[in-house]
Short mmCIF file of C-alpha atoms and ligand atoms in Angstrom, two decimals:
data_model
loop_
_atom_site.label_atom_id
_atom_site.label_comp_id
_atom_site.label_asym_id
_atom_site.label_seq_id
_atom_site.Cartn_x
_atom_site.Cartn_y
_atom_site.Cartn_z
CA MET A 241 150.95 103.83 122.85
CA ARG A 242 154.04 105.48 121.48
CA GLN A 243 156.26 102.52 122.39
CA LYS A 244 153.93 100.20 120.52
CA GLY A 245 154.24 102.51 117.56
CA VAL A 246 150.59 103.51 117.57
CA PRO A 247 150.49 107.05 116.17
CA THR A 248 148.91 109.66 118.44
CA ASN A 249 146.28 111.99 117.10
CA PRO A 250 144.83 115.25 118.37
CA LEU A 251 142.05 113.41 120.19
CA SER A 252 144.28 111.10 122.24
CA SER A 253 146.64 114.01 122.89
CA SER A 254 143.84 116.17 124.17
CA PHE A 255 142.89 113.45 126.67
CA ALA A 256 146.51 113.25 127.79
CA ILE A 257 146.52 117.00 128.45
CA LYS A 258 143.25 116.77 130.33
CA CYS A 259 144.94 114.22 132.60
CA CYS A 260 147.77 116.69 133.17
CA ILE A 261 145.18 119.33 134.05
CA ARG A 262 143.57 116.99 136.57
CA ILE A 263 146.82 116.44 138.44
CA CYS A 264 148.22 119.88 137.65
CA SER A 265 151.27 118.37 135.98
CA LEU A 266 152.96 121.24 134.19
CA MET A 267 155.96 119.13 133.14
CA GLY A 268 153.74 116.46 131.62
CA GLY A 269 151.90 119.13 129.71
CA VAL A 270 155.10 120.73 128.46
CA GLN A 271 156.31 117.35 127.13
CA ILE A 272 153.08 116.82 125.25
CA HIS A 273 153.24 120.38 123.96
CA CYS A 274 156.73 119.61 122.57
CA ARG A 275 155.39 116.59 120.74
CA PHE A 276 152.77 118.80 119.08
CA PHE A 277 155.59 120.63 117.35
CA ARG A 278 156.94 117.36 116.00
CA ASP A 279 153.57 115.89 115.12
CA GLY A 280 152.32 119.10 113.59
CA PHE A 281 149.23 119.44 115.77
CA LEU A 282 149.74 123.14 116.37
CA SER A 283 146.99 124.02 113.95
CA ASP A 284 144.38 122.11 115.93
CA SER A 285 142.39 124.81 117.67
CA LEU A 286 140.65 122.56 120.16
CA LEU A 287 143.93 121.01 121.24
CA MET A 288 145.54 124.41 121.64
CA THR A 289 142.63 125.58 123.76
CA THR A 290 143.02 122.56 126.06
CA LEU A 291 146.73 123.30 126.31
CA MET A 292 145.96 126.89 127.17
CA ASP A 293 143.71 125.70 129.95
CA LEU A 294 146.58 123.61 131.32
CA TYR A 295 149.00 126.55 131.42
CA SER A 296 146.36 128.73 132.98
CA ARG A 297 145.61 126.23 135.73
CA CYS A 298 149.30 125.63 136.38
CA LYS A 299 149.73 129.36 136.98
CA ARG A 300 151.56 129.98 133.72
CA SER A 301 149.21 132.71 132.55
CA VAL A 302 151.73 134.38 130.18
CA GLU A 303 152.08 131.11 128.25
CA ALA A 304 148.37 130.75 128.18
CA TYR A 305 147.84 134.28 126.83
CA LYS A 306 150.48 133.69 124.15
CA LEU A 307 148.80 130.50 123.01
CA PHE A 308 145.50 132.30 122.73
CA ASP A 309 147.05 134.64 120.17
CA GLU A 310 148.40 131.66 118.24
CA ILE A 311 145.19 129.65 118.04
CA PRO A 312 144.29 129.61 114.35
CA GLN A 313 140.51 129.42 114.76
CA ARG A 314 139.37 130.70 118.10
CA ASP A 315 135.93 129.72 119.25
CA THR A 316 133.79 130.48 122.28
CA VAL A 317 135.59 127.79 124.30
CA SER A 318 138.99 129.43 123.73
CA TRP A 319 137.61 132.78 124.86
CA ASN A 320 136.06 131.18 127.93
CA VAL A 321 139.38 129.61 128.86
CA LEU A 322 141.03 133.01 128.45
CA ILE A 323 138.42 134.67 130.66
CA SER A 324 138.78 132.07 133.39
CA CYS A 325 142.55 132.43 133.13
CA CYS A 326 142.20 136.17 133.80
CA ILE A 327 139.89 135.57 136.75
CA ARG A 328 142.22 132.96 138.19
CA ASN A 329 145.13 135.34 137.94
CA ARG A 330 143.24 138.19 139.56
CA ARG A 331 143.02 140.12 136.31
CA THR A 332 139.31 140.41 136.89
CA ARG A 333 138.91 143.72 135.14
CA ASP A 334 140.57 142.35 132.01
CA ALA A 335 138.14 139.44 132.12
CA LEU A 336 135.25 141.88 131.89
CA GLY A 337 136.92 143.68 129.00
CA LEU A 338 136.99 140.44 127.03
CA PHE A 339 133.18 140.32 127.00
CA ASP A 340 133.02 143.25 124.60
CA SER A 341 135.85 141.93 122.45
CA MET A 342 133.99 138.66 122.19
CA LYS A 343 130.74 140.30 121.16
CA ASN A 344 132.61 142.14 118.41
CA GLU A 345 134.26 139.01 117.00
CA VAL A 346 133.16 138.15 113.49
CA ASN A 347 133.48 134.37 113.75
CA ASP A 348 131.57 131.91 115.81
CA CYS A 349 132.69 133.37 119.13
CA LYS A 350 129.54 134.69 120.70
CA PRO A 351 129.44 134.55 124.49
CA ASP A 352 127.55 131.47 125.68
CA ASN A 353 126.14 130.47 129.05
CA VAL A 354 129.59 129.43 130.32
CA THR A 355 130.93 132.88 129.42
CA CYS A 356 128.06 134.45 131.34
CA LEU A 357 128.75 132.28 134.39
CA LEU A 358 132.40 133.33 134.41
CA LEU A 359 131.58 137.00 133.95
CA LEU A 360 129.01 136.98 136.74
CA GLN A 361 131.63 135.51 139.02
CA ALA A 362 134.02 138.31 138.01
CA CYS A 363 131.35 140.95 138.62
CA ALA A 364 130.59 139.52 142.05
CA ASN A 365 134.28 139.63 142.96
CA LEU A 366 134.63 143.23 141.84
CA GLY A 367 131.24 144.39 143.03
CA ALA A 368 130.65 145.56 139.45
CA LEU A 369 126.88 145.85 139.51
CA GLU A 370 126.32 147.74 136.26
CA PHE A 371 128.41 145.32 134.31
CA GLY A 372 126.56 142.46 135.93
CA GLU A 373 123.28 144.02 134.85
CA GLY A 374 124.63 144.09 131.31
CA VAL A 375 125.41 140.38 131.50
CA HIS A 376 121.91 139.79 132.88
CA MET A 377 120.44 141.58 129.90
CA TYR A 378 122.56 139.50 127.54
CA ILE A 379 121.33 136.33 129.28
CA GLU A 380 117.71 137.37 128.77
CA GLU A 381 118.24 138.39 125.17
CA ASN A 382 119.91 135.13 124.29
CA GLY A 383 117.34 132.87 125.89
CA TYR A 384 119.51 131.59 128.76
CA GLY A 385 117.05 132.93 131.28
CA ASP A 386 115.85 129.51 132.32
CA VAL A 387 119.26 127.96 132.97
CA ILE A 388 119.21 127.25 136.71
CA ASN A 389 122.98 127.66 137.16
CA LEU A 390 122.89 131.05 135.55
CA CYS A 391 119.97 132.22 137.66
CA ASN A 392 121.80 131.05 140.78
CA SER A 393 124.88 133.00 139.67
CA LEU A 394 122.73 136.06 139.05
CA ILE A 395 121.30 135.83 142.56
CA SER A 396 124.80 135.51 143.93
CA MET A 397 126.12 138.40 141.83
CA TYR A 398 123.29 140.74 142.79
CA SER A 399 123.56 139.92 146.48
CA ARG A 400 127.32 140.24 146.47
CA CYS A 401 126.96 143.60 144.75
CA GLY A 402 124.55 144.64 147.48
CA ASN A 403 121.43 144.77 145.33
CA LEU A 404 119.14 142.44 147.20
CA GLU A 405 115.96 143.55 145.45
CA LYS A 406 117.24 142.35 142.11
CA ALA A 407 118.61 139.16 143.62
CA TYR A 408 115.18 138.41 145.00
CA MET A 409 113.51 139.28 141.70
CA VAL A 410 115.60 136.70 139.89
CA PHE A 411 114.93 134.16 142.64
CA LYS A 412 111.19 134.76 142.55
CA GLY A 413 111.09 134.56 138.78
CA MET A 414 112.74 131.14 138.64
CA ARG A 415 110.35 128.48 137.43
CA LYS A 416 112.49 125.72 138.93
CA LYS A 417 114.68 126.20 141.96
CA ASN A 418 117.23 123.79 143.35
CA VAL A 419 118.89 123.63 146.74
CA VAL A 420 121.67 125.94 145.50
CA SER A 421 119.09 128.58 144.54
CA TRP A 422 117.71 128.53 148.06
CA SER A 423 121.08 128.57 149.74
CA THR A 424 122.34 131.41 147.52
CA MET A 425 119.26 133.46 148.32
CA ILE A 426 119.43 132.74 152.05
CA SER A 427 123.12 133.67 152.18
CA GLY A 428 122.30 136.78 150.17
CA PHE A 429 119.74 137.85 152.76
CA ALA A 430 122.11 137.11 155.61
CA MET A 431 125.06 138.85 153.97
CA ASN A 432 123.03 142.00 153.40
CA GLY A 433 121.70 142.24 156.91
CA CYS A 434 118.21 140.89 156.23
CA GLY A 435 118.26 138.19 158.88
CA ARG A 436 114.48 137.97 159.23
CA GLU A 437 114.01 137.30 155.53
CA ALA A 438 116.73 134.64 155.63
CA ILE A 439 115.00 132.76 158.42
CA GLU A 440 111.63 133.10 156.69
CA ALA A 441 113.10 131.76 153.47
CA PHE A 442 114.39 128.76 155.38
CA GLY A 443 110.87 128.02 156.58
CA LYS A 444 109.44 128.41 153.08
CA MET A 445 112.07 126.12 151.66
CA GLN A 446 111.14 123.39 154.09
CA ARG A 447 107.46 123.82 153.27
CA VAL A 448 108.12 123.20 149.58
CA GLY A 449 110.07 120.10 150.54
CA VAL A 450 113.66 121.06 149.73
CA LYS A 451 116.13 119.41 152.09
CA PRO A 452 118.62 121.94 153.50
CA ASP A 453 122.35 121.39 152.98
CA ASP A 454 125.32 122.60 155.00
CA GLN A 455 125.57 125.91 153.13
CA ILE A 456 121.99 126.79 153.91
CA PHE A 457 122.75 126.41 157.59
CA THR A 458 125.72 128.75 157.24
CA GLY A 459 123.30 131.35 155.88
CA VAL A 460 120.67 130.77 158.55
CA LEU A 461 123.16 130.81 161.41
CA SER A 462 124.76 134.00 160.20
CA ALA A 463 121.27 135.51 159.94
CA CYS A 464 120.66 134.58 163.58
CA SER A 465 123.95 136.11 164.54
CA HIS A 466 123.09 139.29 162.71
CA LEU A 467 119.83 139.59 164.60
CA ARG A 468 121.50 138.51 167.85
CA LEU A 469 119.04 135.65 168.17
CA VAL A 470 121.20 133.56 170.48
CA ASP A 471 118.56 131.03 171.47
CA GLU A 472 117.21 130.57 167.97
CA GLY A 473 120.72 130.18 166.62
CA MET A 474 121.50 127.51 169.17
CA VAL A 475 118.33 125.65 168.22
CA PHE A 476 119.23 125.75 164.50
CA PHE A 477 122.75 124.60 165.29
CA ASP A 478 121.36 121.69 167.25
CA ARG A 479 118.74 120.74 164.65
CA MET A 480 121.33 120.80 161.92
CA SER A 481 123.11 117.70 163.19
CA LYS A 482 120.25 115.98 164.99
CA GLU A 483 117.48 116.44 162.46
CA PHE A 484 119.40 116.71 159.20
CA GLY A 485 122.55 114.75 159.99
CA ILE A 486 124.87 117.56 158.95
CA VAL A 487 128.20 117.58 160.77
CA PRO A 488 129.05 121.17 161.73
CA ASN A 489 131.96 122.54 159.71
CA ILE A 490 134.28 125.44 160.43
CA HIS A 491 131.85 127.95 158.89
CA HIS A 492 129.01 126.85 161.14
CA TYR A 493 131.27 127.16 164.17
CA GLY A 494 132.37 130.54 162.87
CA CYS A 495 128.75 131.71 162.80
CA MET A 496 128.20 130.50 166.34
CA VAL A 497 131.32 132.27 167.60
CA ASP A 498 130.09 135.40 165.86
CA LEU A 499 126.64 134.93 167.40
CA PHE A 500 128.03 134.59 170.93
CA GLY A 501 130.52 137.36 170.30
CA ARG A 502 127.88 139.85 169.21
CA ALA A 503 125.76 139.03 172.21
CA GLY A 504 128.76 139.67 174.45
CA LEU A 505 129.00 136.03 175.50
CA LEU A 506 132.74 135.94 174.94
CA ASP A 507 133.48 133.13 177.38
CA GLN A 508 130.90 130.93 175.69
CA ALA A 509 132.44 131.73 172.32
CA TYR A 510 135.89 130.84 173.60
CA ARG A 511 134.65 127.61 175.14
CA LEU A 512 132.98 126.62 171.86
CA ILE A 513 136.24 127.14 169.97
CA MET A 514 138.17 125.08 172.46
CA THR A 515 135.71 122.18 172.29
CA MET A 516 134.75 122.14 168.62
CA GLN A 517 135.29 119.05 166.53
CA VAL A 518 137.41 120.75 163.88
CA LYS A 519 140.71 122.51 164.33
CA PRO A 520 140.12 126.23 164.80
CA ASP A 521 141.48 128.32 161.94
CA ALA A 522 142.69 131.89 161.82
CA THR A 523 139.31 133.21 160.65
CA ILE A 524 137.49 131.87 163.67
CA TRP A 525 140.05 133.37 166.05
CA ARG A 526 139.77 136.64 164.20
CA THR A 527 136.00 136.60 164.63
CA LEU A 528 136.54 136.32 168.37
CA LEU A 529 139.20 139.02 168.25
CA GLY A 530 136.67 141.31 166.59
CA ALA A 531 134.20 140.61 169.39
CA CYS A 532 136.93 141.39 171.94
CA ARG A 533 137.34 144.75 170.27
CA ILE A 534 133.65 145.55 170.35
CA HIS A 535 133.32 144.59 173.98
CA GLY A 536 136.70 145.97 175.05
CA HIS A 537 138.05 142.66 176.32
CA ALA A 538 141.83 143.11 176.32
CA THR A 539 142.86 139.97 178.21
CA LEU A 540 140.97 137.60 175.93
CA GLY A 541 142.18 139.63 172.95
CA GLU A 542 145.79 139.00 173.94
CA CYS A 543 145.03 135.33 174.37
CA VAL A 544 143.47 135.16 170.90
CA VAL A 545 146.48 136.83 169.30
CA GLY A 546 148.56 134.19 171.12
CA HIS A 547 146.54 131.49 169.34
CA LEU A 548 147.03 133.24 166.00
CA ILE A 549 150.78 133.40 166.58
CA GLU A 550 150.73 129.72 167.42
CA LEU A 551 149.01 129.06 164.09
CA LYS A 552 151.67 131.26 162.45
CA ALA A 553 148.69 133.06 160.92
CA GLN A 554 149.02 136.44 162.56
CA GLU A 555 148.60 139.36 160.21
CA ALA A 556 149.29 143.01 160.64
CA GLY A 557 145.54 143.51 160.89
CA ASP A 558 145.43 141.41 164.07
CA TYR A 559 147.97 143.63 165.80
CA VAL A 560 146.07 146.65 164.60
CA LEU A 561 142.90 145.18 166.07
CA LEU A 562 144.63 144.41 169.35
CA SER A 563 146.02 147.91 169.56
CA ASN A 564 142.47 149.15 168.96
CA ILE A 565 141.30 147.05 171.88
CA TYR A 566 144.02 148.61 174.06
CA SER A 567 142.99 151.99 172.83
CA SER A 568 139.34 151.39 173.73
CA VAL A 569 140.27 150.41 177.28
CA GLY A 570 142.82 153.20 177.58
CA LYS A 571 145.99 151.12 177.73
CA CYS A 572 148.25 153.61 176.01
CA GLU A 573 151.59 152.06 177.03
CA LYS A 574 150.49 148.78 175.48
CA ILE A 575 149.56 150.48 172.23
CA MET A 576 152.95 152.11 172.01
CA ALA A 577 154.69 148.82 172.76
CA MET A 578 152.62 147.03 170.14
CA ARG A 579 153.28 149.59 167.43
CA LYS A 580 156.98 149.57 168.24
CA PHE A 581 156.91 145.78 167.98
CA MET A 582 155.24 146.05 164.58
CA LYS A 583 157.81 148.55 163.36
CA ASP A 584 160.78 146.62 164.75
CA ASN A 585 159.58 143.42 163.15
CA SER A 586 158.68 145.22 159.93
CA ILE A 587 155.15 143.85 160.01
CA GLN A 588 153.55 145.26 156.91
CA THR A 589 149.91 146.16 156.85
CA THR A 590 147.84 145.37 153.76
CA PRO A 591 147.20 148.61 151.93
CA GLY A 592 143.52 149.43 151.75
CA CYS A 593 142.01 149.66 148.32
CA SER A 594 138.50 150.70 147.34
CA THR A 595 136.74 150.38 144.04
CA ILE A 596 133.70 152.13 142.69
CA GLU A 597 132.05 151.33 139.39
CA LEU A 598 130.65 154.08 137.22
CA ASN A 599 129.12 153.49 133.81
CA GLY A 600 130.79 150.12 133.59
CA VAL A 601 134.25 151.46 134.43
CA VAL A 602 135.84 150.37 137.70
CA HIS A 603 137.80 153.13 139.48
CA GLU A 604 140.35 152.13 142.06
CA PHE A 605 141.58 154.20 145.02
CA ILE A 606 144.24 153.68 147.65
CA MET A 607 144.86 155.74 150.77
CA ASP A 608 145.74 159.36 149.96
CA ASP A 609 145.48 158.45 146.30
CA GLU A 610 146.91 160.98 143.90
CA SER A 611 146.65 158.97 140.73
CA HIS A 612 143.09 159.61 139.61
CA PRO A 613 142.82 162.05 136.68
CA GLN A 614 140.13 163.98 138.58
CA LYS A 615 142.05 164.00 141.85
CA ASP A 616 141.78 167.76 142.43
CA GLU A 617 138.02 167.72 142.07
CA ILE A 618 137.78 164.63 144.28
CA TYR A 619 139.77 166.20 147.11
CA GLU A 620 137.82 169.40 146.80
CA MET A 621 134.59 167.41 147.00
CA LEU A 622 135.90 165.51 150.02
CA ASN A 623 136.66 168.75 151.84
CA ASP A 624 133.22 169.99 150.98
CA ILE A 625 131.59 166.81 152.27
CA ASN A 626 133.67 167.01 155.45
CA LYS A 627 132.37 170.51 156.06
CA GLN A 628 128.75 169.53 155.46
CA LEU A 629 129.01 166.46 157.68
CA LYS A 630 130.63 168.43 160.49
CA ILE A 631 127.68 170.78 160.50
CA ALA A 632 125.46 167.72 160.94
CA GLY A 633 127.52 166.60 163.93
CA TYR A 634 130.12 164.29 162.43
CA VAL A 635 133.36 164.23 164.40
CA ALA A 636 136.37 162.58 162.80
CA GLU A 637 137.88 159.88 164.98
CA ILE A 638 141.55 159.97 164.35
CA SER A 639 143.20 158.06 167.13
CA PHE A 640 141.03 155.03 167.35
CA GLU A 641 141.79 153.03 164.27
CA LEU A 642 144.49 152.76 161.75
CA HIS A 643 144.56 150.93 158.48
CA ASN A 644 148.17 151.47 157.86
CA LEU A 645 151.29 152.25 159.80
CA ARG A 646 151.88 155.17 157.49
CA GLU A 647 149.14 156.98 159.35
CA GLU A 648 151.34 156.77 162.40
CA GLU A 649 154.09 158.59 160.57
CA LYS A 650 151.69 161.32 159.64
CA GLY A 651 151.35 162.08 163.32
CA TYR A 652 147.63 161.47 163.56
CA VAL A 653 146.77 163.88 160.83
CA LEU A 654 143.63 162.42 159.40
CA ALA A 655 144.54 160.28 156.46
CA TYR A 656 142.15 159.87 153.61
CA HIS A 657 141.21 156.24 153.60
CA SER A 658 140.44 154.89 150.18
CA GLU A 659 136.75 154.42 151.09
CA LYS A 660 136.34 158.15 151.61
CA LEU A 661 137.99 158.96 148.30
CA ALA A 662 135.73 156.48 146.54
CA MET A 663 132.63 157.90 148.24
CA ALA A 664 133.63 161.45 147.37
CA TYR A 665 134.11 160.39 143.79
CA GLY A 666 130.69 158.78 143.89
CA VAL A 667 129.08 162.02 145.05
CA LEU A 668 131.05 163.94 142.44
CA ALA A 669 130.37 161.74 139.45
CA THR A 670 126.82 160.51 139.91
CA PRO A 671 123.52 162.37 139.89
CA PRO A 672 121.88 163.25 143.23
CA GLY A 673 119.96 160.40 144.81
CA LYS A 674 121.88 157.64 143.05
CA THR A 675 123.17 154.84 145.26
CA ILE A 676 126.92 154.89 145.82
CA ARG A 677 128.47 151.43 145.83
CA VAL A 678 131.99 150.89 147.06
CA ALA A 679 133.94 147.68 147.56
CA ASN A 680 136.92 147.56 149.89
CA ASN A 681 139.47 144.85 150.63
CA LEU A 682 139.81 145.54 154.36
CA ARG A 683 137.49 145.87 157.31
CA ILE A 684 135.97 149.34 157.32
CA CYS A 685 137.24 151.56 160.15
CA VAL A 686 135.04 153.28 162.71
CA ASP A 687 135.71 156.68 161.23
CA CYS A 688 134.87 155.78 157.64
CA HIS A 689 131.78 153.97 158.92
CA ASN A 690 130.65 157.11 160.72
CA PHE A 691 131.46 159.22 157.71
CA ALA A 692 129.31 157.00 155.49
CA LYS A 693 126.42 157.11 157.96
CA PHE A 694 126.42 160.89 158.03
CA LEU A 695 126.87 161.09 154.28
CA SER A 696 123.84 158.90 153.66
CA GLY A 697 121.72 161.23 155.79
CA VAL A 698 123.07 164.62 154.79
CA TYR A 699 123.29 163.90 151.08
CA ASN A 700 120.20 161.73 151.04
CA ARG A 701 122.07 158.94 149.28
CA GLU A 702 122.10 155.26 149.86
CA VAL A 703 125.68 154.13 150.33
CA VAL A 704 126.57 150.45 150.06
CA ILE A 705 130.04 149.44 151.16
CA ARG A 706 131.24 145.89 150.87
CA ASP A 707 134.23 145.38 153.09
CA ARG A 708 136.30 142.28 153.68
CA ASN A 709 133.63 140.68 155.81
CA ARG A 710 130.21 142.04 155.07
CA PHE A 711 127.94 144.59 153.49
CA HIS A 712 127.09 147.89 155.05
CA HIS A 713 123.92 149.49 153.71
CA PHE A 714 123.84 153.09 154.85
CA ARG A 715 120.49 154.77 154.66
CA GLU A 716 119.21 157.94 156.33
CA GLY A 717 122.12 158.08 158.73
CA ARG A 718 121.98 154.45 159.82
CA CYS A 719 123.76 151.29 158.83
CA SER A 720 122.28 147.84 158.31
CA CYS A 721 125.02 146.27 160.45
CA ASN A 722 123.68 148.12 163.51
CA ASP A 723 127.25 149.26 164.13
CA TYR A 724 128.41 145.76 164.87
CA TRP A 725 131.17 144.41 162.71
CA GLN A 726 134.70 143.16 162.97
ZN1 LIG B 871 138.71 154.27 157.29
ZN1 LIG B 872 127.90 149.08 159.02
#
């Protein structure tokens, strides 16, 4: 166009940028951006917003944020691009903050249904239930309540925040449901330990004539695995390909390995991995490794770690898990050797981090955290809780698990995992009887799990902990995972 001397305009330029976005061509975008200077398009708000989107998607968030400030007339779309930029760059909390700024804007910048979708996604990632409820209210108030996508996102947000009742309420209230609604609800049930309900929902869905997709089977199979329904799970797995023509993917295989693993059928799980039609990934090996830990199977555990090393996917957590397996079968020399190996090879563990949301503010804790303004009260509360739980029979397990090699250095003095700090803060800062919801980035350790169980009984509180893999709903001294997790 330019060679032929046809002048470009904002419209053609915006299409050119969209092409750059498609193929993630940062350089192409930068060249077009340069031409804007020459052609004087910098005052075109829509064009600037598209450009911002490009920088955001090409991982140039700082350029994207700068552009946002320069856009002469920001509209809802520019704000939405900014929010998705924050989410993409893991600045999830900032994304939530933008919701209020948007509502306070004088111009035509009110949050729309796209904004709500983005925010619900952010809430689900953070486990920020109260904030999500606020977005839900906004959706109702602004008449978006019938948008199917939004309802599906609400179901997903509520289930990922561990509030299944509300997820189901939204689902039930939907006048029209699509296959995504069903699959989100079924996964929600499965994720929160309600396997029965997930399987029932599958039956209902078929009765109303909705054809299941591959995601629905992931939900149903994980429900079977949760309930240890080996035979039923195998039947579903079989029907999936034979009756519905769905080729099993890595998630389906993962569910089956989990199912066999829970039931203690480790050889069957291993055989399935070795014969499956897709290449096994690190997650599937890790599922088996978790089962090896539960059933104290050291030889297979070593073999699995071998596979992870072969995939170059081994993480500190895997070695930690293996050393836990050794510990459970009493192989102390092996534990020592493994920990020495980790130290010598400077294998870093991921630091655990827990979040708890109170009145719309997300509080973050790391192990032995000292940074919280109320830290003295929190530690005092934690000591108090420890005392109360001990009276009820709680015994701290200090040697079994470690989240972090630093614990080693502390010479087995009980470290305060971030989950405990978050729970203590929950007890401290919320009225009696209120559910405590904590999200954590790692797999919860045996000790914290025990602690939460006792806490739920002694303090008569529901505790919901979302760890890296699943939800734990603690109620009256018991957990929804039936003490099986990896
Ligand atoms: Zn712990
Ligand atoms: Zn649990």
